[in-house]
Short mmCIF file of C-alpha atoms and ligand atoms in Angstrom, two decimals:
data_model
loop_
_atom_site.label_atom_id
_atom_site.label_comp_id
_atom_site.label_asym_id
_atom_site.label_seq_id
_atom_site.Cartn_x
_atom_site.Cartn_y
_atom_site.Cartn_z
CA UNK A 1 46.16 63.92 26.87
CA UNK A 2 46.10 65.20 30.04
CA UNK A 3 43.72 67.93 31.14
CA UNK A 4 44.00 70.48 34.38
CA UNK A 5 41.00 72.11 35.14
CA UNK A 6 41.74 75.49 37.02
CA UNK A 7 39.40 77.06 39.24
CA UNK A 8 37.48 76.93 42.70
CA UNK A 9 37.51 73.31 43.80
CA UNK A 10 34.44 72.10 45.74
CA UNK A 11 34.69 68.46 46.59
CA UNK A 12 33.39 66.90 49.88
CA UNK A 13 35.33 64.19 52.91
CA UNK A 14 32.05 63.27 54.40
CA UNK A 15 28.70 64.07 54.68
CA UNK A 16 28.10 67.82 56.41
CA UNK A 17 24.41 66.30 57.53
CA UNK A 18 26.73 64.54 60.26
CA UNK A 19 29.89 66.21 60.34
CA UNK A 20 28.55 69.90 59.35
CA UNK A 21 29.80 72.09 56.87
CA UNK A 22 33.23 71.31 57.43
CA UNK A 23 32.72 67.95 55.49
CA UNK A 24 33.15 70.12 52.64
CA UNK A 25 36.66 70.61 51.26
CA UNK A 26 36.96 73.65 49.01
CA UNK A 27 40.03 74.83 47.42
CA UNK A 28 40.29 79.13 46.24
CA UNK A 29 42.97 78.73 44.03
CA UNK A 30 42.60 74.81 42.79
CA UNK A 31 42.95 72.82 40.25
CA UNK A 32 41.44 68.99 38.78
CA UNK A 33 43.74 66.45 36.94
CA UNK A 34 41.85 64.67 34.72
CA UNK A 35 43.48 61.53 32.60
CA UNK A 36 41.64 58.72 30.69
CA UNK A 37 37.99 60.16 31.65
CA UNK A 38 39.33 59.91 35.73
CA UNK A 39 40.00 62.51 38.48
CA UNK A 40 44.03 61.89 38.34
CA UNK A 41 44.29 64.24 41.33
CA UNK A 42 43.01 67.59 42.68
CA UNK A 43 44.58 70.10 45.39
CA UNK A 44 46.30 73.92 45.02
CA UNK A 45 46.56 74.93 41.51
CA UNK A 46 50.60 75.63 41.69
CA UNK A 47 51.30 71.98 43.29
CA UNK A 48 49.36 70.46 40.61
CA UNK A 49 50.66 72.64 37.87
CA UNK A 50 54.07 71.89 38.79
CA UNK A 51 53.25 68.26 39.12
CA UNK A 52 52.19 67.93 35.86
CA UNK A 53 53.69 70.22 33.25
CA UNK A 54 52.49 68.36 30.05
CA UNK A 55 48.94 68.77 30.68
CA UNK A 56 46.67 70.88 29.06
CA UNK A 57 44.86 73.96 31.26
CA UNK A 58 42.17 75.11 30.97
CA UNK A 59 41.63 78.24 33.02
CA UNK A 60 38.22 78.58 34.39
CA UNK A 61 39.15 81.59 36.63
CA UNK A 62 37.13 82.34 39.79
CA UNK A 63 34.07 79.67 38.62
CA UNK A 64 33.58 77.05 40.85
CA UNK A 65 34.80 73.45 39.90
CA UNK A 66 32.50 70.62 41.34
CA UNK A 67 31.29 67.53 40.33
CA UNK A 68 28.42 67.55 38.34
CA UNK A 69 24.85 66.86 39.39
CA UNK A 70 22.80 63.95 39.77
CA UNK A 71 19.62 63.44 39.01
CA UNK A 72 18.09 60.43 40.67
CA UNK A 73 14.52 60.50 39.42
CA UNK A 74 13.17 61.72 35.86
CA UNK A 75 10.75 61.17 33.54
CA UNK A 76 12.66 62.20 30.56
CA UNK A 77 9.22 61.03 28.03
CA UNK A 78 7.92 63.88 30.08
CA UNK A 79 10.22 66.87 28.89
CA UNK A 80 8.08 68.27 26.76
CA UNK A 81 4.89 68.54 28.73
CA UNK A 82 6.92 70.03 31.49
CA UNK A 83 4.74 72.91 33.36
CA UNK A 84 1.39 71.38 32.53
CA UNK A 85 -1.32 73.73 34.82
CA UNK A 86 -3.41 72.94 36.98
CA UNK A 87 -3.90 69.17 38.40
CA UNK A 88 -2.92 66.83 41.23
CA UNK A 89 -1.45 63.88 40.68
CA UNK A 90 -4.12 61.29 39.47
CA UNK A 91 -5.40 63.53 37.36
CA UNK A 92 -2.43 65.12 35.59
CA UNK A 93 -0.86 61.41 35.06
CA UNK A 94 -4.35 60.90 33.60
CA UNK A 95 -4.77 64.35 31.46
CA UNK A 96 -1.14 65.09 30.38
CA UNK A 97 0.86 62.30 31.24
CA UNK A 98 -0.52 59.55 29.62
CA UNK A 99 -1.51 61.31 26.21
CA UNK A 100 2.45 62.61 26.07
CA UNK A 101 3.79 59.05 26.81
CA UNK A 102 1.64 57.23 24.07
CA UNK A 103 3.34 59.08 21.59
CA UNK A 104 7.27 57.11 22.48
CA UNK A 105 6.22 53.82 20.55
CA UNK A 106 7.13 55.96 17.86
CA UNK A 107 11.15 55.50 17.34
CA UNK A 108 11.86 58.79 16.05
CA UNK A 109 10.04 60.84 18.11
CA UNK A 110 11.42 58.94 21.10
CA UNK A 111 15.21 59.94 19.91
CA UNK A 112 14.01 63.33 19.05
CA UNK A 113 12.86 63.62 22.96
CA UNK A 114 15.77 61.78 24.50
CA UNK A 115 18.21 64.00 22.46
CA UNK A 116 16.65 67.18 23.79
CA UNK A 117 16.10 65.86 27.19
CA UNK A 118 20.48 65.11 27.38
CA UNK A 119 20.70 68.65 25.74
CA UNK A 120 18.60 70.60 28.50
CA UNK A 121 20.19 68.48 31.31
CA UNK A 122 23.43 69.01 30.40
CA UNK A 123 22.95 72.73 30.22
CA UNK A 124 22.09 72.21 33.99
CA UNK A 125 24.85 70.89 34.73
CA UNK A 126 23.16 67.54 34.83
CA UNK A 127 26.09 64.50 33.99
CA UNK A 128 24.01 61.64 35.51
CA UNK A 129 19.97 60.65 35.33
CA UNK A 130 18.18 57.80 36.61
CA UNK A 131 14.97 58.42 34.31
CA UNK A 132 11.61 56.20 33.97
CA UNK A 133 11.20 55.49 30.03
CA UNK A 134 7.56 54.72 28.93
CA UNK A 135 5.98 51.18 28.62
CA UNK A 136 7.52 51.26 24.82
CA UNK A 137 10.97 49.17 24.59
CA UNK A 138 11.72 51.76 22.14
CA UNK A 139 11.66 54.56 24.81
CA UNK A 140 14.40 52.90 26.18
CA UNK A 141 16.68 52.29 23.84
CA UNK A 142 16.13 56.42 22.65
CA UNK A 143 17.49 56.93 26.02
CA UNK A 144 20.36 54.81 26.06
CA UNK A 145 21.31 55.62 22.95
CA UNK A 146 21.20 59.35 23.62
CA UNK A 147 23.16 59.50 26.84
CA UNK A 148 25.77 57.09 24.95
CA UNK A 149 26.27 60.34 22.72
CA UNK A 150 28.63 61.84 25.07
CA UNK A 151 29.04 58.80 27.65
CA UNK A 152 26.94 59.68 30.18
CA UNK A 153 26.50 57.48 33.51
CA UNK A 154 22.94 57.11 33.80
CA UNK A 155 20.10 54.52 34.76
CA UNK A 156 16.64 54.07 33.14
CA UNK A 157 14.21 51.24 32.68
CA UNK A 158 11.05 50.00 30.63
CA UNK A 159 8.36 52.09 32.78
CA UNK A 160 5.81 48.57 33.29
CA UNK A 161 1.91 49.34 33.80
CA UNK A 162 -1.11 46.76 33.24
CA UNK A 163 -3.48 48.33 34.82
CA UNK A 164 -5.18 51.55 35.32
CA UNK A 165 -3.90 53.03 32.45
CA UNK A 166 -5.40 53.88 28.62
CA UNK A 167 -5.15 50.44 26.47
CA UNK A 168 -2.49 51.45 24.05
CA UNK A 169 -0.49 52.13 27.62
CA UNK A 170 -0.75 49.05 29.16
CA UNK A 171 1.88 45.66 29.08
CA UNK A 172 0.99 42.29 30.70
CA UNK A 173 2.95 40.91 34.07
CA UNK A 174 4.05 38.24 31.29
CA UNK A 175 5.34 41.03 27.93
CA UNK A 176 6.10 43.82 31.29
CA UNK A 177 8.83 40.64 32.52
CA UNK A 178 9.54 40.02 28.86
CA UNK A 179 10.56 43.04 27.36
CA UNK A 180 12.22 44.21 30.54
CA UNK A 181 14.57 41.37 30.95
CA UNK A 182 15.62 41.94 27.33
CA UNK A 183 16.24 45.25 27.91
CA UNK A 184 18.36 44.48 30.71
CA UNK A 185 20.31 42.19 29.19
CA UNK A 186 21.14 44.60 26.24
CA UNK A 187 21.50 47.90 28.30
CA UNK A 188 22.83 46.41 31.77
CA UNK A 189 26.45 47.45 31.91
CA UNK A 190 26.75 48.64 28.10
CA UNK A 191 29.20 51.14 28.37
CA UNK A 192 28.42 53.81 30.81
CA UNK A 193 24.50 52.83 30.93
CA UNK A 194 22.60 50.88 34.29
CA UNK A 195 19.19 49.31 33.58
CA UNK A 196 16.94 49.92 36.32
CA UNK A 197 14.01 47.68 36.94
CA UNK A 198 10.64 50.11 36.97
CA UNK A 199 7.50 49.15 37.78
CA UNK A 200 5.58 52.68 37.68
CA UNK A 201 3.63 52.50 41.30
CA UNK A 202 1.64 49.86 42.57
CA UNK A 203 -1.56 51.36 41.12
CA UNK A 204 -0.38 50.97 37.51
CA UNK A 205 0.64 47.78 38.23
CA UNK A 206 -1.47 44.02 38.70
CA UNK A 207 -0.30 41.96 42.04
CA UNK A 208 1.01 39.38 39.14
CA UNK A 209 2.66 42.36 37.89
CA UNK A 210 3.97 43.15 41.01
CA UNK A 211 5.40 39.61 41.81
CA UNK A 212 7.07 39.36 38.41
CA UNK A 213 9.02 42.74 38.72
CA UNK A 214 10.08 41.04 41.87
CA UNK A 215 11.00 37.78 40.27
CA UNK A 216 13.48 40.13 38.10
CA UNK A 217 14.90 41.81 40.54
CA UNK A 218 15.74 38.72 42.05
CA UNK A 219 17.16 37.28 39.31
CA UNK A 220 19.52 40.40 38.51
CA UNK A 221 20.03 41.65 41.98
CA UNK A 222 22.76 43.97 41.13
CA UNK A 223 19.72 45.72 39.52
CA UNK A 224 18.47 49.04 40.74
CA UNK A 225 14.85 48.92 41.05
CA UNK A 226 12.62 52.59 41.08
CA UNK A 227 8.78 53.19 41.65
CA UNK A 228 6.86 55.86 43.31
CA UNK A 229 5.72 55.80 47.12
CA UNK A 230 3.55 57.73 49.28
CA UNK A 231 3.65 61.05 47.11
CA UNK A 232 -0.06 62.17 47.44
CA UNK A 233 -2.90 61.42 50.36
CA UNK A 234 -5.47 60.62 47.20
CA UNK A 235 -2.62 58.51 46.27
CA UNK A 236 -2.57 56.15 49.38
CA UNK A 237 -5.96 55.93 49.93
CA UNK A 238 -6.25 54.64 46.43
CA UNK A 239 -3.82 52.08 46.93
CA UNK A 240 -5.64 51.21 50.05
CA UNK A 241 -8.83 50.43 48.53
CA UNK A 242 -6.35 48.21 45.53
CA UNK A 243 -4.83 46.50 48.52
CA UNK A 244 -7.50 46.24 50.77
CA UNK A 245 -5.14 43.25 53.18
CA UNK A 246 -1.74 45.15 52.67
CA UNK A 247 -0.24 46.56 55.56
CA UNK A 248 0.40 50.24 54.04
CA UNK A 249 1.64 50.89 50.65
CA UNK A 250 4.97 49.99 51.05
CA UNK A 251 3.79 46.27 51.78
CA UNK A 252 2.27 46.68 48.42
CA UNK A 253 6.13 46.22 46.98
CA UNK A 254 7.72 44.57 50.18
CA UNK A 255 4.98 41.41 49.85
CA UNK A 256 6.41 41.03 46.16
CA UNK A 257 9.95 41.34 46.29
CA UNK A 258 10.50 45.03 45.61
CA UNK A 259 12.17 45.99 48.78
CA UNK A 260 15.31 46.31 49.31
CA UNK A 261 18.86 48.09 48.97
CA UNK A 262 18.90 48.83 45.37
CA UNK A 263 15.27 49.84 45.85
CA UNK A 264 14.51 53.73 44.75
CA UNK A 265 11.35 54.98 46.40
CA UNK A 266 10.36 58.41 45.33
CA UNK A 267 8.82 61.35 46.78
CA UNK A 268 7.91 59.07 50.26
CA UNK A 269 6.42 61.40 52.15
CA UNK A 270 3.28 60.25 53.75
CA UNK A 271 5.12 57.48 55.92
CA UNK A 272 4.08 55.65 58.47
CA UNK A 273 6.04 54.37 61.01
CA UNK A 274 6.21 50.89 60.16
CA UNK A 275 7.22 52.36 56.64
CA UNK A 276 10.02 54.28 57.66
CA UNK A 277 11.57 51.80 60.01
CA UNK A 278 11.69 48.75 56.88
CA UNK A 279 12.98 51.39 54.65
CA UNK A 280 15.81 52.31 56.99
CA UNK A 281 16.31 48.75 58.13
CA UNK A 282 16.73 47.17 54.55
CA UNK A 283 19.04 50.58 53.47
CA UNK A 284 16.24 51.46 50.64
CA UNK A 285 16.77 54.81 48.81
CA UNK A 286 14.65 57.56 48.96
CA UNK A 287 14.19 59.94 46.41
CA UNK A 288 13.47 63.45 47.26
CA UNK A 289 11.44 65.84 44.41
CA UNK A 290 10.74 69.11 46.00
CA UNK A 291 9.68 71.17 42.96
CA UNK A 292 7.48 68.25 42.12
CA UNK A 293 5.78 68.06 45.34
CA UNK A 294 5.26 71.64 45.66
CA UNK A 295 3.92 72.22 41.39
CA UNK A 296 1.64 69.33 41.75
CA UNK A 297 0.50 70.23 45.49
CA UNK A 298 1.71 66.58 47.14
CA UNK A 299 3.34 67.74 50.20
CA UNK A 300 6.61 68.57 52.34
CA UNK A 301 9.10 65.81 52.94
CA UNK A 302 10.77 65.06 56.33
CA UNK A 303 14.08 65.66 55.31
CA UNK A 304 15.55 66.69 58.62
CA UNK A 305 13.35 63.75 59.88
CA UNK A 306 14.10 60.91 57.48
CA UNK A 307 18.11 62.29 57.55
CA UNK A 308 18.61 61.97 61.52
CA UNK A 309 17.24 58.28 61.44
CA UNK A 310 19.83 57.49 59.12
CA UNK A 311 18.13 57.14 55.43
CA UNK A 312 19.56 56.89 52.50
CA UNK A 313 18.42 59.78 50.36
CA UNK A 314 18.67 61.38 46.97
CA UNK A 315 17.75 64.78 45.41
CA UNK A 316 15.62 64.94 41.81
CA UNK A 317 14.03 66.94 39.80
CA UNK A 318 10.69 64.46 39.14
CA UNK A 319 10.99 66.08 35.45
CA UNK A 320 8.07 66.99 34.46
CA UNK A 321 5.65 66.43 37.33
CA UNK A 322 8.62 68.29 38.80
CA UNK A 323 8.55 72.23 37.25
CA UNK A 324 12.23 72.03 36.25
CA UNK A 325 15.45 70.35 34.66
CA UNK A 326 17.73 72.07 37.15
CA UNK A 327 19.36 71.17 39.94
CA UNK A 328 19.86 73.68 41.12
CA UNK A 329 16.04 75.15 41.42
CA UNK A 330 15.78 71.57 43.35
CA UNK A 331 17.67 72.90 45.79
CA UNK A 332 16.20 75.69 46.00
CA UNK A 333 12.58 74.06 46.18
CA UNK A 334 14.77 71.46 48.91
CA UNK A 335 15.50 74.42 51.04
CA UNK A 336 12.32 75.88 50.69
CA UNK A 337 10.51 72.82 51.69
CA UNK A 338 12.81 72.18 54.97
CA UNK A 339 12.31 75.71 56.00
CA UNK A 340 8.35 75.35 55.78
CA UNK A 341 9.01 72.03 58.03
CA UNK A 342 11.94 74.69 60.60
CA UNK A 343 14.76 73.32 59.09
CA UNK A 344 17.42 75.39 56.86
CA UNK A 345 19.31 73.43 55.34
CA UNK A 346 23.06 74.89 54.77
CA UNK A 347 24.16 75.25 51.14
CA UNK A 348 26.88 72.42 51.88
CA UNK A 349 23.99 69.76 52.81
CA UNK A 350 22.07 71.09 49.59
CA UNK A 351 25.21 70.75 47.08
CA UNK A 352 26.24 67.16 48.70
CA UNK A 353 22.60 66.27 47.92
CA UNK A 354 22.57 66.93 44.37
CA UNK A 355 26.40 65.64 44.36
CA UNK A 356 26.96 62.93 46.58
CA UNK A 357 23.68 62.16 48.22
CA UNK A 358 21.92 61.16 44.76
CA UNK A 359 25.40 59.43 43.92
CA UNK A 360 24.93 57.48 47.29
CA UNK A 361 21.19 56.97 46.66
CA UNK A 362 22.41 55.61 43.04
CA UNK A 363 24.65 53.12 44.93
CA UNK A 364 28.13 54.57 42.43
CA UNK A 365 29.18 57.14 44.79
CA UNK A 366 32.66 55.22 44.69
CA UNK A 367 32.53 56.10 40.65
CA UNK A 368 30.73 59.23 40.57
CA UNK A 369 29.73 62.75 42.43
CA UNK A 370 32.71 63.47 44.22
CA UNK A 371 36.28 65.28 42.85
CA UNK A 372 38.67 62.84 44.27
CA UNK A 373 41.45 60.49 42.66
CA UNK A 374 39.83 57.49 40.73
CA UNK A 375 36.33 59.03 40.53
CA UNK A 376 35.41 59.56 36.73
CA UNK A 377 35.33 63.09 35.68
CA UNK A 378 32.17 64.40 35.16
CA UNK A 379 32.09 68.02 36.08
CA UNK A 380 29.84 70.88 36.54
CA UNK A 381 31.72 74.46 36.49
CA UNK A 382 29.85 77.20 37.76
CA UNK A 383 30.19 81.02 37.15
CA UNK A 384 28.62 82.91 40.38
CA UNK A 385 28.52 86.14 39.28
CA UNK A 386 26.15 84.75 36.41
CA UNK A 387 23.59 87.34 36.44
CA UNK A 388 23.40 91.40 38.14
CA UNK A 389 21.28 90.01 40.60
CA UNK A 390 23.37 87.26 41.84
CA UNK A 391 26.65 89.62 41.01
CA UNK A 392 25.14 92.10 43.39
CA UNK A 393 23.86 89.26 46.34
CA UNK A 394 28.01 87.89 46.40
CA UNK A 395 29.79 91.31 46.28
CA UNK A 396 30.19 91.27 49.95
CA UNK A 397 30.56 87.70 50.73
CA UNK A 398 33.01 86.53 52.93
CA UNK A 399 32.64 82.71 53.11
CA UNK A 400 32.32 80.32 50.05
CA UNK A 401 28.62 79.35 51.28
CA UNK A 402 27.22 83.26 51.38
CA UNK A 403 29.13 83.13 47.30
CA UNK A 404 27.47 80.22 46.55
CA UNK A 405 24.05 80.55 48.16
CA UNK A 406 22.28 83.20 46.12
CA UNK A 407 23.39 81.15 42.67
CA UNK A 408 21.66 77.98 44.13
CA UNK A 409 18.73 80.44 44.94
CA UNK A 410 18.83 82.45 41.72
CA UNK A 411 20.47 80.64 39.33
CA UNK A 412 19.71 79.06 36.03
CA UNK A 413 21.78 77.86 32.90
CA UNK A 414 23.13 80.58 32.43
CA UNK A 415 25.29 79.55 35.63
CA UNK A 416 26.34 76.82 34.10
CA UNK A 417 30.19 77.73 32.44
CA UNK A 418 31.19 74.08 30.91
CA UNK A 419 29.87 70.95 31.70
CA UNK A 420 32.69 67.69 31.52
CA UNK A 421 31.39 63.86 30.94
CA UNK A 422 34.28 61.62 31.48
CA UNK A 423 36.84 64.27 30.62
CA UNK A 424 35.78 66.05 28.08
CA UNK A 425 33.93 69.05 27.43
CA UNK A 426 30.34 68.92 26.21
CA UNK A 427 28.62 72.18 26.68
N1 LIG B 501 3.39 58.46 40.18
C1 LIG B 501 3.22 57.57 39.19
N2 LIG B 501 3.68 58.04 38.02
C2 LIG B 501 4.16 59.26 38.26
C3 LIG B 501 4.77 60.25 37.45
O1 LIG B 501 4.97 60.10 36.25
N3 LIG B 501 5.14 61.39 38.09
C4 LIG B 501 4.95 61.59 39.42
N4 LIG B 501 5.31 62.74 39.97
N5 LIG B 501 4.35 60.68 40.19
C5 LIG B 501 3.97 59.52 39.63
ZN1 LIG B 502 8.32 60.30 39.19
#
């Protein structure tokens, strides 16, 4: 069956941080071709409509068509202990963290989780997650198994700690390698699913630790590998007194093998500049979490900054040390932190983060966040008008940005019309 999707098409040729707003390609009167779970083609509703007869509309109005959001760093164990009060980050990994993520050795309570966590991001308008699981294996598979429900791209790994964490928390740097490699090998290109190699942060983790997460990633370096970096100043200075002879803390990964394209770094925002310039030079990822940073006090990250030299960087929602499962309150909290640093950023730098930017970050922007031919269809369609206040912010707008802008300030689920995971419906 063929499917056309009618609507407002927002879909991007490039990325507006270099070419400006007109990277963005929108369409008032458009439609999306979807066949076999793929974009089959896009462009003015009556060309397509005429060019393919058969196909089944659906006729989403004035809502926005765009691909749906990605998510490039959760903690999905961590849903339910979302907006803890209170802490910084040692001690809320210590006080409500740990605690909730004991509980995930448990099988059914880990499915239970995972379930709701695919639930509540999909009613975001959340198709794709790269999520940390807990040290259990059987945090894993509840992931997998969850986001196979409706086919969902995603990425996730065995979360690996032997150190500074409660007993019934911590692995070895022999069972961490262990149970991690057979996760790989069962998850790794199953379907829709990525395994993602995850050692926690360098203080959760033993140097042997350390070197045999980096022996894996060698071994499987198609691989992504995601940790933590530079998020908090306690947080550094910590893993300075761990690592008294490392350079800095990325050296703490780099001097084991965990550096490199592939390599997901989140929140890095206390960088220095030897830091920054290995980051950029091996094409590492970094992982923005604004409503994180803000909810748990870290700090503002250099997007402007970081984006002019030429990183690679994704937008997340740090669920739950981040204060939200939407993406579109991350780019809210994203514009709100660039402004604090005198930067706005324009709504179509904000939307290709959460699009493209994590898709790039993700290394499968050739597969996903983008509407073009070939790319699979996973779709977020937005209403605009989705609540009075928004309704009465757009009534005069002129421009697809001033329509869009208040929603990505103001909007919730309830902005969320239909969400599509390889070409089908699923909220
Ligand atoms: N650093 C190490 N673990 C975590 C975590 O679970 N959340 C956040 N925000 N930072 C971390
Ligand atoms: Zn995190």
């Amino acid at each position: 069956m063929t499917e056309l999707l009618l609507g407002q098409v927002l879909s991007f040729a490039g990325d507006p941080f270099t070419l400006g707003p007109d990277a963005a390609r929108h369409e008032s009167h458009g439609a999306v071709v979807i066949k076999d779970g793929k974009i089959a083609a896009t462009g003015p509703a009556d060309a397509m409509r005429a060019a393919y007869p058969q196909a089944r509309v659906t006729d989403y109005g004035r809502a926005l068509i765009s691909a749906g959001f990605i998510d490039a760093h959760a903690h999905f164990p961590q849903t339910a202990m979302i907006a803890s009060w209170g802490k910084r980050l040692i001690d809320w990994l210590n006080s409500y963290t740990f605690p909730e993520e004991s509980r995930f050795g448990e099988p059914a309570y880990a499915q239970e989780v995972a379930r709701r966590y695919f639930d509540l991001t999909l009613a975001y308008g959340t198709t794709s997650t790269c999520s940390f699981c807990t040290i259990h294996p059987e945090s894993v598979d509840a992931y997998f198994t969850a986001a196979a429900l409706h086919g969902q791209r995603v990425w996730g790994g065995k979360t690996c700690m032997d150190r500074n964490a409660p007993d019934f928390l911590r692995d070895t740097a022999q069972t961490g390698y262990d149970q991690s490699k057979a996760l790989l090998a069962k998850w790794h290109g199953a379907g829709r699913a990525s395994y993602a190699i995850t050692p926690r942060f360098s203080p959760t983790s033993t140097p042997d630790q350390l070197a045999a997460m980096g022996a894996l990633w060698a071994e499987n370096p198609d691989c992504l590998m995601q940790t933590h970096l530079s998020e908090q100043t306690d947080e550094v200075a910590w893993v300075k007194s761990l690592f008294p002879t490392a350079r800095d803390y990325l050296d703490t990964y780099e001097s084991f093998g965990l550096l490199g394209k592939g390599g997901l770094y989140g929140h890095a925002i206390y960088l220095e500049p030897r830091e920054k310039d290995r980051l950029r030079e091996v094409d590492a990822s970094l992982i923005h979490c604004p409503t994180s940073n803000t909810f748990i006090g870290s700090g503002l990250f250099d997007m402007d900054g970081l984006k002019s030299a030429g990183h690679r960087i994704g937008l997340a929602t740090d669920t739950g040390g981040g204060s939200s499962f939407s993406m579109l309150r991350t780019m809210a909290a994203a514009y709100e932190v660039a402004q604090l640093r005198g930067r706005a950023l324009h709504p179509a730098e904000l939307w290709w983060l959460a699009t493209q930017g994590s898709a790039r970050a993700l290394h499968a922007d050739h597969l996903i966040g983008n509407i073009a031919p070939g790319m699979e269809a996973d779709l977020t369609i937005l209403d605009l008008s989705s609540t009075p206040a928004i309704e009465q912010a757009t009534r005069r707008a002129e421009t697809l940005w001033q329509a869009l802008f208040p929603t990505i300030m103001l909007g919730d689920d309830r902005a969320i019309r239909a969400t599509w995971i390889a070409g089908k419906p699923v909220k």
